[in-house]
N, CA and C of each residue as an Amber inpcrd file, in Angstrom:
protein
   201
   0.8790000  -1.2020000  -0.0520000   0.0800000   0.0270000   0.0410000
   0.9300000   1.2100000  -0.0860000   0.1850000   2.3110000  -0.3810000
   0.9770000   3.5910000  -0.5330000   0.8540000   4.3540000   0.9100000
   1.9590000   4.9320000   1.3010000   1.9480000   5.7140000   2.4200000
   1.1900000   7.0230000   2.3260000   0.6840000   7.5460000   3.4720000
  -0.0510000   8.7610000   3.4130000   0.7430000   9.8900000   2.7360000
   2.0180000  10.0680000   3.1870000   2.8430000  11.1290000   2.7300000
   3.0980000  10.8880000   1.1030000   3.1460000   9.6820000   0.6400000
   3.3520000   9.4820000  -0.7470000   2.2290000   9.8980000  -1.5750000
   0.9240000   9.4780000  -0.9440000  -0.3160000   9.6960000  -1.5420000
  -0.5950000  11.3460000  -1.5670000  -0.2330000  11.9600000  -0.5830000
  -0.2790000  13.3700000  -0.5470000   0.5730000  14.0870000  -1.5740000
   1.7860000  13.6240000  -1.6710000   2.6260000  14.1340000  -2.6520000
   2.2720000  13.9160000  -4.0270000   1.4690000  12.7660000  -4.4310000
   0.9600000  12.4390000  -5.6570000  -0.2510000  13.5350000  -6.0170000
  -0.8400000  13.9020000  -4.8980000  -1.9930000  14.8360000  -5.0880000
  -1.4530000  16.2260000  -5.4820000  -0.2900000  16.5120000  -4.6250000
   0.3230000  17.9300000  -5.0350000   0.8770000  17.9270000  -6.3090000
   1.4520000  16.8780000  -6.7940000   2.0870000  16.7270000  -8.0310000
   1.0260000  16.9370000  -9.2360000  -0.0550000  16.3010000  -8.9610000
  -1.0920000  16.4620000 -10.0620000  -1.6570000  17.8610000 -10.1710000
  -1.7960000  18.5770000  -8.9230000  -2.3850000  19.9340000  -8.7620000
  -1.2930000  20.8230000  -9.5690000  -0.1320000  20.5950000  -9.2000000
   0.9940000  21.4380000  -9.8620000   0.9830000  21.3170000 -11.2590000
   0.8280000  20.2180000 -11.8850000   0.7730000  19.9880000 -13.2120000
  -0.4990000  20.6320000 -13.8400000  -1.5400000  20.5830000 -13.2010000
  -2.7750000  21.4680000 -13.7110000  -2.4140000  22.7820000 -13.7210000
  -1.8620000  23.3590000 -12.6780000  -1.6030000  24.9060000 -12.4980000
  -0.5320000  25.4220000 -13.6910000   0.4110000  24.4080000 -13.9310000
   1.4380000  24.7500000 -14.8250000   0.8400000  24.9500000 -16.3360000
  -0.2050000  24.3740000 -16.5930000  -0.8990000  24.4190000 -17.8470000
  -1.5200000  25.7800000 -18.0920000  -1.9470000  26.3930000 -16.8400000
  -2.6290000  27.6980000 -16.9590000  -1.7940000  29.0330000 -16.8150000
  -0.6620000  28.8300000 -16.2230000   0.1660000  29.9390000 -15.8030000
   1.2970000  30.0520000 -16.8400000   1.3400000  31.3420000 -17.5350000
   2.4020000  31.4210000 -18.4660000   3.7420000  31.5550000 -17.8740000
   4.6670000  31.0480000 -18.5650000   6.0850000  30.8670000 -18.0320000
   6.6080000  32.0980000 -17.3820000   6.2820000  33.3310000 -18.0860000
   6.8160000  34.6370000 -17.4690000   6.1640000  35.0020000 -16.0690000
   5.2440000  34.3180000 -15.7740000   4.4320000  34.7290000 -14.5220000
   4.8630000  33.6400000 -13.3880000   5.3530000  32.5290000 -13.8490000
   5.6550000  31.3830000 -12.9190000   6.2140000  31.7050000 -11.6220000
   7.2030000  32.5150000 -11.5210000   7.9210000  32.8460000 -10.2410000
   6.9190000  33.5720000  -9.2490000   6.1240000  34.5040000  -9.8350000
   5.1450000  35.3940000  -9.0250000   3.8960000  34.5890000  -8.6940000
   3.4210000  33.6300000  -9.4650000   2.2460000  32.8300000  -9.2630000
   2.0400000  32.2850000  -7.9520000   3.1740000  31.7770000  -7.3320000
   3.1210000  31.0530000  -6.1580000   2.6730000  32.1850000  -5.0160000
   3.1750000  33.3040000  -5.0530000   2.7890000  34.3840000  -4.0850000
   1.2350000  34.7500000  -4.4450000   0.8710000  35.0130000  -5.6870000
  -0.4600000  35.2640000  -6.0780000  -1.4880000  34.1970000  -5.6340000
  -1.0250000  32.9910000  -5.5480000  -2.0310000  31.9410000  -5.2120000
  -2.1200000  31.8900000  -3.7260000  -1.0770000  32.2240000  -2.8960000
  -1.1610000  32.3340000  -1.4930000  -2.0790000  33.5610000  -1.1110000
  -1.9450000  34.5360000  -1.7530000  -2.7860000  35.7620000  -1.4580000
  -4.2680000  35.6130000  -1.9040000  -4.5340000  34.9030000  -3.0860000
  -5.8350000  34.3470000  -3.4300000  -6.4870000  33.6860000  -2.4230000
  -5.7630000  32.7090000  -1.8010000  -6.2930000  31.7280000  -0.8240000
  -6.5320000  32.6600000   0.4780000  -5.7090000  33.6020000   0.8370000
  -5.8500000  34.2670000   2.0470000  -6.9680000  35.3240000   2.0250000
  -7.3010000  35.9450000   0.8920000  -8.2520000  37.0280000   0.8620000
  -9.4340000  36.9050000   0.0070000  -9.4220000  35.9700000  -0.9090000
 -10.5310000  35.8760000  -1.8820000 -11.1960000  34.2380000  -1.6460000
 -10.3650000  33.4400000  -1.7910000 -10.8210000  31.9980000  -1.7180000
 -10.7790000  31.4750000  -0.3220000 -11.4530000  32.1160000   0.6730000
 -11.2890000  31.7160000   2.0680000 -12.2880000  30.5630000   2.3490000
 -11.7590000  29.7580000   3.3460000 -12.3250000  28.4430000   3.7160000
 -13.8830000  28.6490000   3.9940000 -14.1680000  29.3480000   4.8830000
 -15.6880000  29.4800000   5.5020000 -16.6770000  30.0490000   4.4580000
 -16.2390000  31.1640000   3.8400000 -17.1770000  31.7340000   2.9720000
 -16.3250000  32.4930000   1.6200000 -15.9660000  31.5940000   0.5980000
 -15.2040000  32.1380000  -0.4490000 -15.9500000  33.3850000  -1.0050000
 -15.2380000  34.1850000  -1.4860000 -15.6830000  35.2980000  -2.2810000
 -15.6010000  35.1990000  -3.7190000 -16.4320000  34.2850000  -4.2680000
 -16.5040000  33.7900000  -5.6760000 -16.7390000  34.9160000  -6.5030000
 -17.7340000  35.8330000  -6.3070000 -17.9840000  36.8670000  -7.2120000
 -16.9270000  37.7610000  -7.4110000 -16.0700000  38.0300000  -6.4600000
 -14.7460000  38.8590000  -6.5470000 -13.5550000  38.0610000  -7.1510000
 -13.7280000  36.8830000  -7.4840000 -12.5870000  35.9750000  -7.8430000
 -12.2410000  36.2620000  -9.3530000 -11.0020000  36.6000000  -9.6330000
 -10.5100000  36.7880000 -11.0600000 -10.2830000  35.5780000 -11.6750000
 -10.1290000  34.3370000 -11.0760000  -9.9360000  33.1500000 -11.8960000
 -11.0500000  32.0600000 -11.5850000 -12.1590000  32.5470000 -11.3880000
 -13.4180000  31.5690000 -11.0020000 -13.5350000  30.7060000 -12.3460000
 -13.3240000  31.1860000 -13.4010000 -13.4610000  30.3840000 -14.6060000
 -12.6300000  29.0340000 -14.5150000 -11.5250000  29.1540000 -13.8310000
 -10.6520000  28.0000000 -13.6720000 -10.8550000  27.0060000 -12.4000000
 -11.8130000  27.6310000 -11.5840000 -12.1770000  26.9140000 -10.3370000
 -13.0410000  25.7500000 -10.6570000 -12.7120000  24.6500000  -9.8580000
 -13.4280000  23.3600000  -9.7130000 -14.4570000  23.2540000  -8.6870000
 -14.4910000  24.2790000  -7.7830000 -15.2520000  24.2280000  -6.6460000
 -16.8420000  24.4030000  -7.0910000 -17.7080000  23.4590000  -6.8870000
 -18.9650000  23.4100000  -7.4890000 -20.0020000  24.3230000  -6.6260000
 -19.7570000  24.5090000  -5.4270000 -20.6410000  25.3760000  -4.6700000
 -20.2630000  26.8040000  -4.5520000 -20.1900000  27.5520000  -5.6430000
 -19.6950000  28.8010000  -5.6100000 -20.6090000  29.8220000  -4.9100000
 -20.2560000  30.6640000  -4.0720000 -20.9830000  31.5590000  -3.4330000
 -21.6070000  32.7350000  -4.3550000 -23.0100000  32.9370000  -4.1540000
 -23.6700000  33.9940000  -4.9320000 -23.1010000  35.3330000  -4.7590000
 -23.4580000  36.2280000  -5.8420000 -23.0530000  37.7120000  -5.7550000
 -23.7060000  38.3620000  -4.6160000
């Protein structure tokens, strides 16, 4: 069986591969910080601010909050 850390690593790797498809190479270095800020101020856990999100068209979260 696969260990938890190995399984988590696989999940992170798949997510990274998906993000790399959408982020142009010239923005790759800054994208890390932008995603942290996105999660901190827009895509917050308890009540995401979906109407204010600039990347909602890329989001897979099905229960988007209304405007």
